Short mmCIF file of C-alpha atoms and ligand atoms in Angstrom, two decimals:
data_model
loop_
_atom_site.label_atom_id
_atom_site.label_comp_id
_atom_site.label_asym_id
_atom_site.label_seq_id
_atom_site.Cartn_x
_atom_site.Cartn_y
_atom_site.Cartn_z
CA UNK A 1 30.89 -16.91 -18.20
CA UNK A 2 27.51 -18.32 -19.07
CA UNK A 3 26.10 -16.77 -15.91
CA UNK A 4 27.63 -13.47 -16.89
CA UNK A 5 26.05 -13.57 -20.33
CA UNK A 6 22.77 -14.78 -18.92
CA UNK A 7 22.36 -11.95 -16.47
CA UNK A 8 21.23 -9.26 -18.92
CA UNK A 9 18.78 -11.68 -20.48
CA UNK A 10 17.41 -12.70 -17.13
CA UNK A 11 16.98 -9.01 -16.38
CA UNK A 12 15.29 -8.56 -19.73
CA UNK A 13 12.97 -11.45 -18.93
CA UNK A 14 12.05 -9.90 -15.60
CA UNK A 15 11.48 -6.60 -17.33
CA UNK A 16 9.15 -8.12 -19.84
CA UNK A 17 7.05 -9.99 -17.29
CA UNK A 18 6.48 -6.80 -15.37
CA UNK A 19 5.69 -5.03 -18.63
CA UNK A 20 3.15 -7.74 -19.49
CA UNK A 21 1.77 -7.53 -15.97
CA UNK A 22 1.50 -3.77 -16.19
CA UNK A 23 -0.29 -3.92 -19.51
CA UNK A 24 -2.64 -6.55 -18.10
CA UNK A 25 -3.49 -4.45 -15.06
CA UNK A 26 -3.96 -1.38 -17.22
CA UNK A 27 -6.30 -3.45 -19.39
CA UNK A 28 -8.26 -4.43 -16.30
CA UNK A 29 -8.64 -0.80 -15.25
CA UNK A 30 -9.79 0.04 -18.77
CA UNK A 31 -12.39 -2.72 -18.57
CA UNK A 32 -13.57 -1.38 -15.22
CA UNK A 33 -13.74 2.10 -16.72
CA UNK A 34 -16.05 0.88 -19.46
CA UNK A 35 -18.24 -0.89 -16.90
CA UNK A 36 -18.28 2.20 -14.70
CA UNK A 37 -19.85 4.21 -17.53
CA UNK A 38 -23.20 2.94 -16.26
CA UNK A 39 -22.88 5.09 -13.10
CA UNK A 40 -23.92 8.17 -15.06
CA UNK A 41 -25.23 9.81 -11.88
CA UNK A 42 -21.73 9.70 -10.41
CA UNK A 43 -19.55 10.93 -13.27
CA UNK A 44 -21.78 13.22 -15.31
CA UNK A 45 -21.54 16.32 -13.12
CA UNK A 46 -17.77 15.88 -12.84
CA UNK A 47 -17.23 15.80 -16.60
CA UNK A 48 -17.51 19.52 -17.38
CA UNK A 49 -15.08 20.65 -14.67
CA UNK A 50 -12.57 18.08 -15.89
CA UNK A 51 -12.99 19.22 -19.49
CA UNK A 52 -12.40 22.79 -18.40
CA UNK A 53 -9.29 21.71 -16.55
CA UNK A 54 -7.87 19.86 -19.55
CA UNK A 55 -8.55 22.95 -21.66
CA UNK A 56 -7.05 25.45 -19.25
CA UNK A 57 -4.05 23.22 -18.62
CA UNK A 58 -3.29 22.58 -22.23
CA UNK A 59 -4.45 25.26 -24.65
CA UNK A 60 -1.70 27.82 -23.93
CA UNK A 61 1.14 25.31 -24.19
CA UNK A 62 -0.34 23.61 -27.25
CA UNK A 63 -0.78 26.94 -29.07
CA UNK A 64 2.70 28.05 -28.09
CA UNK A 65 4.28 24.91 -29.50
CA UNK A 66 2.15 25.01 -32.65
CA UNK A 67 2.98 28.62 -33.37
CA UNK A 68 6.73 28.06 -33.38
CA UNK A 69 6.37 24.82 -35.28
CA UNK A 70 4.40 26.62 -37.98
CA UNK A 71 7.05 29.32 -38.30
CA UNK A 72 9.89 26.82 -38.53
CA UNK A 73 8.05 24.60 -41.00
CA UNK A 74 7.49 27.50 -43.39
CA UNK A 75 11.10 28.65 -43.19
CA UNK A 76 12.53 25.16 -43.56
CA UNK A 77 10.28 24.39 -46.51
CA UNK A 78 11.39 27.48 -48.36
CA UNK A 79 15.02 26.74 -47.49
CA UNK A 80 14.70 23.16 -48.77
CA UNK A 81 12.89 24.07 -51.99
CA UNK A 82 15.51 26.72 -52.96
CA UNK A 83 13.61 27.75 -56.06
CA UNK A 84 13.55 24.24 -57.54
CA UNK A 85 10.00 23.76 -56.35
CA UNK A 86 7.38 26.52 -56.65
CA UNK A 87 7.14 28.49 -53.44
CA UNK A 88 3.43 27.79 -52.94
CA UNK A 89 4.49 24.28 -51.94
CA UNK A 90 5.37 25.85 -48.61
CA UNK A 91 1.60 25.94 -48.03
CA UNK A 92 1.33 22.24 -48.90
CA UNK A 93 4.07 21.27 -46.52
CA UNK A 94 2.91 23.40 -43.61
CA UNK A 95 -0.70 22.27 -43.98
CA UNK A 96 -0.03 18.57 -44.45
CA UNK A 97 2.64 18.33 -41.76
CA UNK A 98 0.65 20.20 -39.15
CA UNK A 99 -2.47 18.21 -39.82
CA UNK A 100 -1.11 14.74 -40.31
CA UNK A 101 1.78 14.68 -37.89
CA UNK A 102 3.00 17.58 -35.83
CA UNK A 103 -0.35 19.01 -34.71
CA UNK A 104 -1.58 15.79 -33.09
CA UNK A 105 1.79 14.43 -31.93
CA UNK A 106 3.29 17.58 -30.45
CA UNK A 107 0.00 18.40 -28.76
CA UNK A 108 -0.22 14.85 -27.47
CA UNK A 109 3.30 14.93 -26.08
CA UNK A 110 2.78 18.32 -24.47
CA UNK A 111 -0.45 17.14 -22.91
CA UNK A 112 1.08 13.95 -21.59
CA UNK A 113 3.39 16.24 -19.62
CA UNK A 114 0.56 18.46 -18.40
CA UNK A 115 -2.64 16.44 -18.25
CA UNK A 116 -1.14 12.98 -17.75
CA UNK A 117 1.26 14.13 -15.05
CA UNK A 118 -1.48 16.07 -13.34
CA UNK A 119 -3.83 13.09 -13.25
CA UNK A 120 -1.16 10.70 -11.97
CA UNK A 121 -0.06 13.10 -9.24
CA UNK A 122 -3.58 13.88 -8.12
CA UNK A 123 -4.86 10.31 -8.04
CA UNK A 124 -1.56 9.06 -6.60
CA UNK A 125 -1.88 11.51 -3.72
CA UNK A 126 -5.46 10.43 -3.18
CA UNK A 127 -4.34 6.80 -3.11
CA UNK A 128 -1.54 7.20 -0.58
CA UNK A 129 -3.61 9.46 1.68
CA UNK A 130 -6.47 6.91 1.64
CA UNK A 131 -8.86 9.31 -0.07
CA UNK A 132 -9.69 6.61 -2.61
CA UNK A 133 -10.46 4.19 0.24
CA UNK A 134 -12.59 6.91 1.80
CA UNK A 135 -14.55 7.28 -1.43
CA UNK A 136 -15.27 3.57 -1.39
CA UNK A 137 -16.44 3.60 2.21
CA UNK A 138 -18.86 6.39 1.29
CA UNK A 139 -20.26 3.98 -1.32
CA UNK A 140 -18.88 5.83 -4.34
CA UNK A 141 -17.48 3.62 -7.09
CA UNK A 142 -13.98 5.18 -7.37
CA UNK A 143 -13.46 4.32 -11.02
CA UNK A 144 -16.72 6.03 -11.97
CA UNK A 145 -15.93 9.01 -9.77
CA UNK A 146 -12.27 9.53 -10.64
CA UNK A 147 -11.33 7.70 -13.84
CA UNK A 148 -14.38 8.03 -16.08
CA UNK A 149 -14.65 11.84 -16.04
CA UNK A 150 -10.92 12.26 -16.61
CA UNK A 151 -10.72 9.80 -19.48
CA UNK A 152 -13.86 11.15 -21.16
CA UNK A 153 -12.70 14.73 -20.72
CA UNK A 154 -9.39 13.89 -22.41
CA UNK A 155 -11.11 12.00 -25.24
CA UNK A 156 -13.35 15.01 -25.88
CA UNK A 157 -10.80 17.78 -25.33
CA UNK A 158 -7.67 16.43 -27.04
CA UNK A 159 -9.25 16.71 -30.50
CA UNK A 160 -10.43 20.24 -29.68
CA UNK A 161 -7.00 21.33 -28.48
CA UNK A 162 -5.34 19.58 -31.42
CA UNK A 163 -7.64 21.35 -33.89
CA UNK A 164 -6.75 24.69 -32.30
CA UNK A 165 -3.06 23.80 -32.49
CA UNK A 166 -3.32 22.85 -36.16
CA UNK A 167 -5.10 26.13 -36.85
CA UNK A 168 -2.43 28.07 -35.00
CA UNK A 169 0.39 26.24 -36.79
CA UNK A 170 -1.08 26.95 -40.21
CA UNK A 171 -1.76 30.54 -39.25
CA UNK A 172 1.85 30.99 -38.10
CA UNK A 173 3.08 29.34 -41.31
CA UNK A 174 0.93 31.69 -43.34
CA UNK A 175 2.08 34.77 -41.45
CA UNK A 176 5.72 33.73 -41.84
CA UNK A 177 5.26 33.08 -45.57
CA UNK A 178 3.81 36.47 -46.37
CA UNK A 179 6.09 38.38 -44.03
CA UNK A 180 9.43 36.72 -44.54
CA UNK A 181 9.19 34.61 -47.68
CA UNK A 182 8.00 36.92 -50.35
CA UNK A 183 4.80 34.93 -50.89
CA UNK A 184 1.30 36.24 -51.31
CA UNK A 185 -1.61 35.07 -49.22
CA UNK A 186 -3.17 33.58 -52.35
CA UNK A 187 -0.10 31.48 -53.09
CA UNK A 188 0.01 30.08 -49.56
CA UNK A 189 -3.69 29.24 -49.55
CA UNK A 190 -3.41 27.75 -53.00
CA UNK A 191 -0.71 25.42 -51.68
CA UNK A 192 -2.69 24.69 -48.55
CA UNK A 193 -5.73 23.49 -50.50
CA UNK A 194 -3.88 21.82 -53.36
CA UNK A 195 -3.55 18.32 -51.90
CA UNK A 196 -6.03 18.72 -49.08
CA UNK A 197 -8.50 15.88 -48.63
CA UNK A 198 -11.11 15.75 -45.88
CA UNK A 199 -9.55 12.53 -44.62
CA UNK A 200 -6.59 14.60 -43.38
CA UNK A 201 -8.87 16.06 -40.73
CA UNK A 202 -10.36 12.69 -39.84
CA UNK A 203 -6.88 11.26 -39.52
CA UNK A 204 -5.80 14.08 -37.19
CA UNK A 205 -8.89 13.65 -35.03
CA UNK A 206 -8.51 9.86 -34.81
CA UNK A 207 -4.98 10.39 -33.60
CA UNK A 208 -5.94 13.09 -31.11
CA UNK A 209 -8.79 11.01 -29.68
CA UNK A 210 -6.61 7.95 -29.23
CA UNK A 211 -3.83 10.04 -27.66
CA UNK A 212 -6.34 11.58 -25.27
CA UNK A 213 -7.59 8.19 -24.19
CA UNK A 214 -4.08 6.86 -23.70
CA UNK A 215 -2.70 9.85 -21.79
CA UNK A 216 -5.65 9.94 -19.38
CA UNK A 217 -5.99 6.21 -18.84
CA UNK A 218 -2.26 5.76 -18.32
CA UNK A 219 -2.23 8.71 -15.89
CA UNK A 220 -5.16 7.17 -14.00
CA UNK A 221 -3.50 3.77 -13.98
CA UNK A 222 -0.24 5.00 -12.46
CA UNK A 223 -2.15 7.19 -10.03
CA UNK A 224 -4.38 4.35 -8.87
CA UNK A 225 -1.52 1.92 -8.41
CA UNK A 226 0.70 4.35 -6.48
CA UNK A 227 2.34 2.94 -3.37
CA UNK A 228 4.58 4.42 -0.73
CA UNK A 229 3.91 8.02 0.16
CA UNK A 230 5.13 11.20 -1.51
CA UNK A 231 8.05 9.42 -3.13
CA UNK A 232 5.66 6.95 -4.70
CA UNK A 233 3.60 9.81 -6.11
CA UNK A 234 6.74 11.23 -7.73
CA UNK A 235 7.54 7.85 -9.31
CA UNK A 236 4.03 7.44 -10.66
CA UNK A 237 4.01 10.89 -12.17
CA UNK A 238 7.31 10.40 -13.98
CA UNK A 239 6.29 6.98 -15.21
CA UNK A 240 2.95 8.23 -16.46
CA UNK A 241 4.67 10.88 -18.58
CA UNK A 242 7.37 8.57 -19.92
CA UNK A 243 5.03 5.72 -20.73
CA UNK A 244 2.31 7.82 -22.31
CA UNK A 245 4.87 9.70 -24.45
CA UNK A 246 6.21 6.41 -25.72
CA UNK A 247 2.72 5.08 -26.35
CA UNK A 248 1.85 8.23 -28.33
CA UNK A 249 4.84 7.71 -30.64
CA UNK A 250 4.04 4.02 -31.13
CA UNK A 251 0.37 4.72 -31.77
CA UNK A 252 1.34 7.47 -34.20
CA UNK A 253 3.30 4.97 -36.25
CA UNK A 254 0.49 2.44 -35.91
CA UNK A 255 -2.07 4.84 -37.39
CA UNK A 256 0.29 5.75 -40.21
CA UNK A 257 0.76 2.09 -41.08
CA UNK A 258 -2.92 1.15 -40.83
CA UNK A 259 -4.70 4.24 -42.15
CA UNK A 260 -2.45 5.92 -44.73
CA UNK B 1 -26.15 -6.38 14.04
CA UNK B 2 -22.71 -7.58 14.98
CA UNK B 3 -19.33 -7.71 13.34
CA UNK B 4 -17.62 -11.09 13.43
CA UNK B 5 -14.05 -11.50 12.29
CA UNK B 6 -13.39 -15.19 11.81
CA UNK B 7 -9.99 -16.79 11.41
CA UNK B 8 -8.69 -14.01 9.17
CA UNK B 9 -5.47 -14.52 7.22
CA UNK B 10 -3.84 -11.79 5.18
CA UNK B 11 -0.35 -11.52 3.72
CA UNK B 12 1.28 -8.86 1.58
CA UNK B 13 3.92 -10.67 -0.45
CA UNK B 14 6.10 -12.54 2.03
CA UNK B 15 4.78 -10.58 4.98
CA UNK B 16 2.12 -12.42 6.96
CA UNK B 17 0.15 -9.70 8.71
CA UNK B 18 -2.91 -11.57 9.97
CA UNK B 19 -2.58 -15.22 10.89
CA UNK B 20 -5.94 -16.44 12.07
CA UNK B 21 -7.35 -13.37 13.78
CA UNK B 22 -10.81 -13.87 15.28
CA UNK B 23 -12.83 -11.41 17.32
CA UNK B 24 -16.41 -10.21 17.57
CA UNK B 25 -17.97 -6.81 18.15
CA UNK B 26 -21.39 -7.56 19.59
CA UNK B 27 -24.46 -5.51 18.85
CA UNK B 28 -24.35 -2.07 20.48
CA UNK B 29 -20.98 -2.50 22.12
CA UNK B 30 -17.72 -0.68 21.58
CA UNK B 31 -14.87 -3.09 21.05
CA UNK B 32 -11.37 -1.72 21.40
CA UNK B 33 -8.65 -3.52 19.50
CA UNK B 34 -5.20 -2.89 20.92
CA UNK B 35 -1.96 -3.71 19.19
CA UNK B 36 1.44 -2.29 18.42
CA UNK B 37 2.24 -0.26 15.33
CA UNK B 38 2.28 -2.42 12.23
CA UNK B 39 0.48 -5.29 13.94
CA UNK B 40 -2.29 -5.21 11.34
CA UNK B 41 -5.01 -3.19 13.05
CA UNK B 42 -5.76 -1.00 10.05
CA UNK B 43 -5.57 -4.01 7.77
CA UNK B 44 -8.20 -5.73 9.93
CA UNK B 45 -10.53 -2.76 9.81
CA UNK B 46 -10.24 -2.48 6.04
CA UNK B 47 -11.52 -6.04 5.73
CA UNK B 48 -14.72 -5.08 7.53
CA UNK B 49 -15.82 -2.77 4.70
CA UNK B 50 -14.31 -4.83 1.91
CA UNK B 51 -11.43 -2.49 1.09
CA UNK B 52 -9.24 -5.58 1.38
CA UNK B 53 -10.19 -9.17 0.71
CA UNK B 54 -8.97 -11.91 3.04
CA UNK B 55 -6.59 -14.66 1.91
CA UNK B 56 -8.78 -16.93 3.98
CA UNK B 57 -11.29 -16.63 6.78
CA UNK B 58 -14.07 -14.09 6.65
CA UNK B 59 -15.71 -11.05 8.11
CA UNK B 60 -19.42 -11.24 8.79
CA UNK B 61 -21.38 -8.02 9.18
CA UNK B 62 -25.10 -8.27 9.87
CA UNK B 63 -24.97 -11.94 8.96
CA UNK B 64 -23.46 -11.19 5.53
CA UNK B 65 -20.03 -12.44 4.53
CA UNK B 66 -18.34 -9.27 3.26
CA UNK B 67 -16.03 -10.88 0.73
CA UNK B 68 -18.93 -12.72 -0.92
CA UNK B 69 -21.09 -9.66 -1.55
CA UNK B 70 -21.76 -8.36 -5.05
CA UNK B 71 -20.63 -4.80 -5.64
CA UNK B 72 -24.19 -3.53 -5.19
CA UNK B 73 -24.62 -5.36 -1.91
CA UNK B 74 -21.27 -4.06 -0.78
CA UNK B 75 -22.37 -0.47 -1.52
CA UNK B 76 -25.53 -1.08 0.51
CA UNK B 77 -23.51 -2.39 3.41
CA UNK B 78 -21.08 0.53 3.28
CA UNK B 79 -23.95 2.96 3.68
CA UNK B 80 -24.49 1.55 7.13
CA UNK B 81 -20.86 1.67 8.18
CA UNK B 82 -18.98 4.86 9.04
CA UNK B 83 -15.21 4.72 8.72
CA UNK B 84 -12.90 7.14 10.51
CA UNK B 85 -9.50 7.03 8.82
CA UNK B 86 -6.25 7.22 10.73
CA UNK B 87 -5.18 10.40 8.91
CA UNK B 88 -8.71 11.64 8.24
CA UNK B 89 -8.46 11.08 4.44
CA UNK B 90 -10.50 14.19 3.70
CA UNK B 91 -10.93 15.03 0.03
CA UNK B 92 -8.42 17.82 -0.64
CA UNK B 93 -10.39 19.37 -3.45
CA UNK B 94 -13.62 19.71 -1.47
CA UNK B 95 -14.58 22.05 1.36
CA UNK B 96 -15.29 20.69 4.83
CA UNK B 97 -19.04 20.95 4.23
CA UNK B 98 -18.76 19.10 0.93
CA UNK B 99 -16.63 16.43 2.57
CA UNK B 100 -19.15 15.87 5.35
CA UNK B 101 -22.10 15.89 2.94
CA UNK B 102 -20.43 13.52 0.49
CA UNK B 103 -22.11 10.34 1.75
CA UNK B 104 -25.51 12.05 2.01
CA UNK B 105 -25.40 13.25 -1.59
CA UNK B 106 -24.63 9.77 -2.77
CA UNK B 107 -27.21 7.74 -0.99
CA UNK B 108 -30.10 9.52 0.54
CA UNK B 109 -33.07 11.29 -0.90
CA UNK B 110 -32.38 14.34 1.24
CA UNK B 111 -32.83 17.77 -0.31
CA UNK B 112 -29.99 20.29 -0.51
CA UNK B 113 -31.38 22.11 2.53
CA UNK B 114 -31.69 18.95 4.58
CA UNK B 115 -28.14 18.01 3.68
CA UNK B 116 -26.89 21.44 4.69
CA UNK B 117 -28.68 21.19 8.04
CA UNK B 118 -27.31 17.72 8.68
CA UNK B 119 -23.79 18.87 7.82
CA UNK B 120 -24.09 21.82 10.22
CA UNK B 121 -25.39 19.51 12.92
CA UNK B 122 -22.53 17.04 12.47
CA UNK B 123 -19.95 19.82 12.51
CA UNK B 124 -21.45 21.08 15.76
CA UNK B 125 -21.15 17.63 17.26
CA UNK B 126 -17.39 17.64 16.58
CA UNK B 127 -17.04 21.29 17.61
CA UNK B 128 -16.24 22.58 14.13
CA UNK B 129 -19.16 24.94 13.57
CA UNK B 130 -18.24 27.74 11.19
CA UNK B 131 -15.67 25.62 9.34
CA UNK B 132 -18.01 24.72 6.47
CA UNK B 133 -16.19 26.64 3.77
CA UNK B 134 -12.64 25.82 4.83
CA UNK B 135 -10.54 23.37 2.87
CA UNK B 136 -8.67 20.45 4.45
CA UNK B 137 -5.29 22.11 3.80
CA UNK B 138 -6.39 24.93 6.11
CA UNK B 139 -7.12 22.65 9.08
CA UNK B 140 -4.87 21.43 11.88
CA UNK B 141 -4.37 17.71 12.43
CA UNK B 142 -6.98 17.57 15.18
CA UNK B 143 -9.49 19.54 13.17
CA UNK B 144 -9.01 17.22 10.20
CA UNK B 145 -9.59 14.23 12.41
CA UNK B 146 -12.78 15.74 13.76
CA UNK B 147 -13.99 16.63 10.27
CA UNK B 148 -13.30 13.01 9.32
CA UNK B 149 -15.47 11.88 12.22
CA UNK B 150 -18.23 14.28 11.16
CA UNK B 151 -18.12 12.76 7.68
CA UNK B 152 -18.33 9.23 9.09
CA UNK B 153 -21.35 9.96 11.30
CA UNK B 154 -23.24 12.12 8.78
CA UNK B 155 -25.20 9.22 7.33
CA UNK B 156 -26.15 8.00 10.83
CA UNK B 157 -24.49 4.64 10.36
CA UNK B 158 -25.26 1.61 12.51
CA UNK B 159 -21.59 0.70 12.67
CA UNK B 160 -18.63 2.96 13.26
CA UNK B 161 -15.03 1.95 12.72
CA UNK B 162 -12.44 4.26 14.24
CA UNK B 163 -8.82 3.91 13.15
CA UNK B 164 -6.70 5.51 15.88
CA UNK B 165 -9.12 8.36 16.50
CA UNK B 166 -7.03 10.00 19.22
CA UNK B 167 -3.45 9.29 18.18
CA UNK B 168 -1.30 12.40 18.04
CA UNK B 169 -3.95 14.78 19.41
CA UNK B 170 -3.85 17.13 22.38
CA UNK B 171 -5.49 15.93 25.61
CA UNK B 172 -8.55 18.17 25.27
CA UNK B 173 -9.33 17.00 21.75
CA UNK B 174 -8.73 13.41 22.83
CA UNK B 175 -11.21 13.71 25.66
CA UNK B 176 -13.71 15.30 23.32
CA UNK B 177 -13.38 12.48 20.80
CA UNK B 178 -13.71 9.88 23.54
CA UNK B 179 -16.96 11.52 24.67
CA UNK B 180 -18.15 11.51 21.09
CA UNK B 181 -17.47 7.79 20.73
CA UNK B 182 -19.37 7.15 23.96
CA UNK B 183 -22.27 9.29 22.81
CA UNK B 184 -22.53 7.45 19.53
CA UNK B 185 -22.74 4.18 21.35
CA UNK B 186 -25.03 5.27 24.20
CA UNK B 187 -27.44 7.57 22.37
CA UNK B 188 -27.54 5.96 18.96
CA UNK B 189 -26.77 2.36 19.87
CA UNK B 190 -23.97 2.21 17.34
CA UNK B 191 -21.81 -0.90 17.22
CA UNK B 192 -18.24 0.30 17.18
CA UNK B 193 -14.71 -0.93 16.73
CA UNK B 194 -12.01 1.41 17.98
CA UNK B 195 -8.43 0.72 17.07
CA UNK B 196 -5.93 2.41 19.27
CA UNK B 197 -2.77 2.21 21.27
CA UNK B 198 -3.86 5.12 23.43
CA UNK B 199 -4.53 3.20 26.65
CA UNK B 200 -6.25 6.02 28.58
CA UNK B 201 -8.64 6.63 25.75
CA UNK B 202 -9.22 2.91 25.36
CA UNK B 203 -10.35 2.52 28.96
CA UNK B 204 -12.72 5.46 28.62
CA UNK B 205 -14.62 4.07 25.64
CA UNK B 206 -14.30 0.29 25.74
CA UNK B 207 -17.06 -2.14 26.59
CA UNK B 208 -14.67 -4.90 25.71
CA UNK B 209 -11.04 -5.27 24.72
CA UNK B 210 -9.19 -7.42 22.25
CA UNK B 211 -5.50 -7.46 21.64
CA UNK B 212 -3.99 -8.23 18.24
CA UNK B 213 -0.53 -9.66 18.57
CA UNK B 214 1.52 -11.45 15.93
CA UNK B 215 -1.47 -11.75 13.65
CA UNK B 216 -3.76 -13.44 16.16
CA UNK B 217 -6.08 -12.52 18.99
CA UNK B 218 -3.93 -12.60 22.10
CA UNK B 219 -6.57 -11.51 24.56
CA UNK B 220 -10.25 -10.73 24.65
CA UNK B 221 -12.25 -9.59 27.67
CA UNK B 222 -13.82 -6.82 29.71
CA UNK B 223 -11.94 -3.80 31.08
CA UNK B 224 -11.78 -5.50 34.49
CA UNK B 225 -10.39 -8.66 32.93
CA UNK B 226 -7.69 -6.84 31.01
CA UNK B 227 -6.65 -4.97 34.15
CA UNK B 228 -6.21 -8.20 36.08
CA UNK B 229 -4.79 -10.39 33.32
CA UNK B 230 -1.63 -12.36 33.99
CA UNK B 231 -0.62 -12.44 30.33
CA UNK B 232 2.75 -10.66 30.21
CA UNK B 233 2.26 -9.53 26.60
CA UNK B 234 -1.00 -7.78 27.41
CA UNK B 235 0.28 -6.38 30.71
CA UNK B 236 3.47 -5.19 29.06
CA UNK B 237 1.45 -3.41 26.40
CA UNK B 238 -1.07 -1.64 28.62
CA UNK B 239 1.48 -0.74 31.28
CA UNK B 240 4.04 0.35 28.71
CA UNK B 241 6.65 -2.16 29.91
CA UNK B 242 8.38 -3.72 26.91
CA UNK B 243 10.55 -5.91 29.20
CA UNK B 244 7.45 -7.94 30.11
CA UNK B 245 6.60 -8.51 26.47
CA UNK B 246 10.14 -9.52 25.60
CA UNK B 247 10.28 -12.10 28.37
CA UNK B 248 7.17 -13.72 26.95
CA UNK B 249 8.69 -14.27 23.52
N1 ADP C 1 -1.67 -2.39 0.94
C1 ADP C 1 -0.60 -2.90 1.57
N2 ADP C 1 0.41 -3.44 0.85
C2 ADP C 1 1.49 -3.96 1.45
N3 ADP C 1 1.68 -4.00 2.78
C3 ADP C 1 0.72 -3.48 3.57
C4 ADP C 1 -0.46 -2.89 3.00
N4 ADP C 1 -1.25 -2.45 4.01
C5 ADP C 1 -0.57 -2.76 5.15
N5 ADP C 1 0.60 -3.37 4.90
C6 ADP C 1 1.56 -3.85 5.90
O1 ADP C 1 0.87 -4.57 6.87
C7 ADP C 1 1.37 -4.31 8.15
C8 ADP C 1 0.28 -3.89 9.09
O2 ADP C 1 -0.18 -2.62 8.69
P1 ADP C 1 -1.31 -1.84 9.47
O3 ADP C 1 -2.53 -2.66 9.57
O4 ADP C 1 -1.45 -0.52 8.79
O5 ADP C 1 -0.68 -1.63 10.90
P2 ADP C 1 -1.32 -0.92 12.18
O6 ADP C 1 -1.59 -1.99 13.15
O7 ADP C 1 -0.26 0.02 12.65
O8 ADP C 1 -2.54 -0.21 11.71
C9 ADP C 1 2.46 -3.28 7.99
O9 ADP C 1 3.70 -3.92 8.02
C10 ADP C 1 2.22 -2.71 6.63
O10 ADP C 1 3.42 -2.34 6.02
MG1 MG C 2 -2.91 1.73 11.32
#
């Protein structure tokens, strides 16, 4: 009986040691990434192509998600307010929600599925086909060559994509308000600016930057530590997406607690 | 100018792969290391360029202990060692020319034109002229292997490590690669280690043989010595007679 009860806890214990181990190894890779920044000659010319890739991969999906979110936010706000609250508050809700929460988080989640998965699959394939070993034998520092440009590109591009998504969401909310909700443009914009503070933008960008770092570094980590052929690459890719999505949600709460 | 592998131990988890392997590739010679699949040949070779670190024992290249080098020293050493990977390990996202020129762009002060000429020259050596703009996905297995060799020799290394250079290739390509290995050693004085279980190819290129068996060096000697050895494990392996090897267990 005791053994029976103990089993799940033993399993839990095992789970948590591997989690701690994983976090430790990810931390080591992050440390190496920071050290590898000094090999500017290696990573600099790879940065722009990676930024372009993050952009191309993610802008369409991010805008698509933001557009529908903006529409739904406007409609739900008006439905909730039911005349009890002045209609221009639709502008408040759309603006604040897109900026503070849905713009960064939905973009981050979408990008963990595109950018994070892409990185893990690509580096995982390079690992199992010995391309990373080959890089080393050609005297390239692999972290500087592979990890640094990807992480920097994500740190730079996530805020850009998030800003575009926020813009699209607000635009869609505005279009919905004047087309379907019997509001004027002036009312919507009045609501939009009513409670706006510049810190809203800062907050969104802090989130987007941290999500970018996490998605890319977690993708790189699972890619680098891939073992066991094509199947291993599949595992790494799935894990990268699952873990970075979870990390985004936790970080999101963390920023809300510490900064709001 | 030699590669000494001294009492090398390496385990992965429970699995003891190398258990005191020692062998030396002397200056200018081509040493062939024989051994069955999974005996640890690739693992041994990876220690030579510091891709793996030994549990104990060491590898000495040019008088330097590889596992004790700083990362800068290791980079310097790697510039002088060419590594031919078992499955070529070409960079998928780069063209053949970019693959071959990769080492040159990193550590030489050659101009773009000089690099292009060197790449063309190396591709000619492996009979791949005109393949510059192809991508690895568009090459056959043998062509990939040859492109991998071109990449390894592009920096004119003093040492060349070949991991199963002829396995799985057609007889013509095999003979061509054997000639290439010989040329590297005879014309350029390269010190080479060739890992293989292709016996015909081994006899064509070897100055000396070693056999890795159960993690240790089972045999070392000249081609004549390996032909006349009484050791049933070695005989069984080179004659393809597993019954001899089993009897020796
Ligand atoms: N990075 C690694 N992690 C775990 N096991 C490994 C690793 N590299 C090699 N091995 C194991 O070591 C043994 C020897 O491998 P290898 O040197 O590739 O054999 P071969 O002689 O065929 O080249 C194999 O059983 C292989 O599974
Ligand atoms: Mg091997």
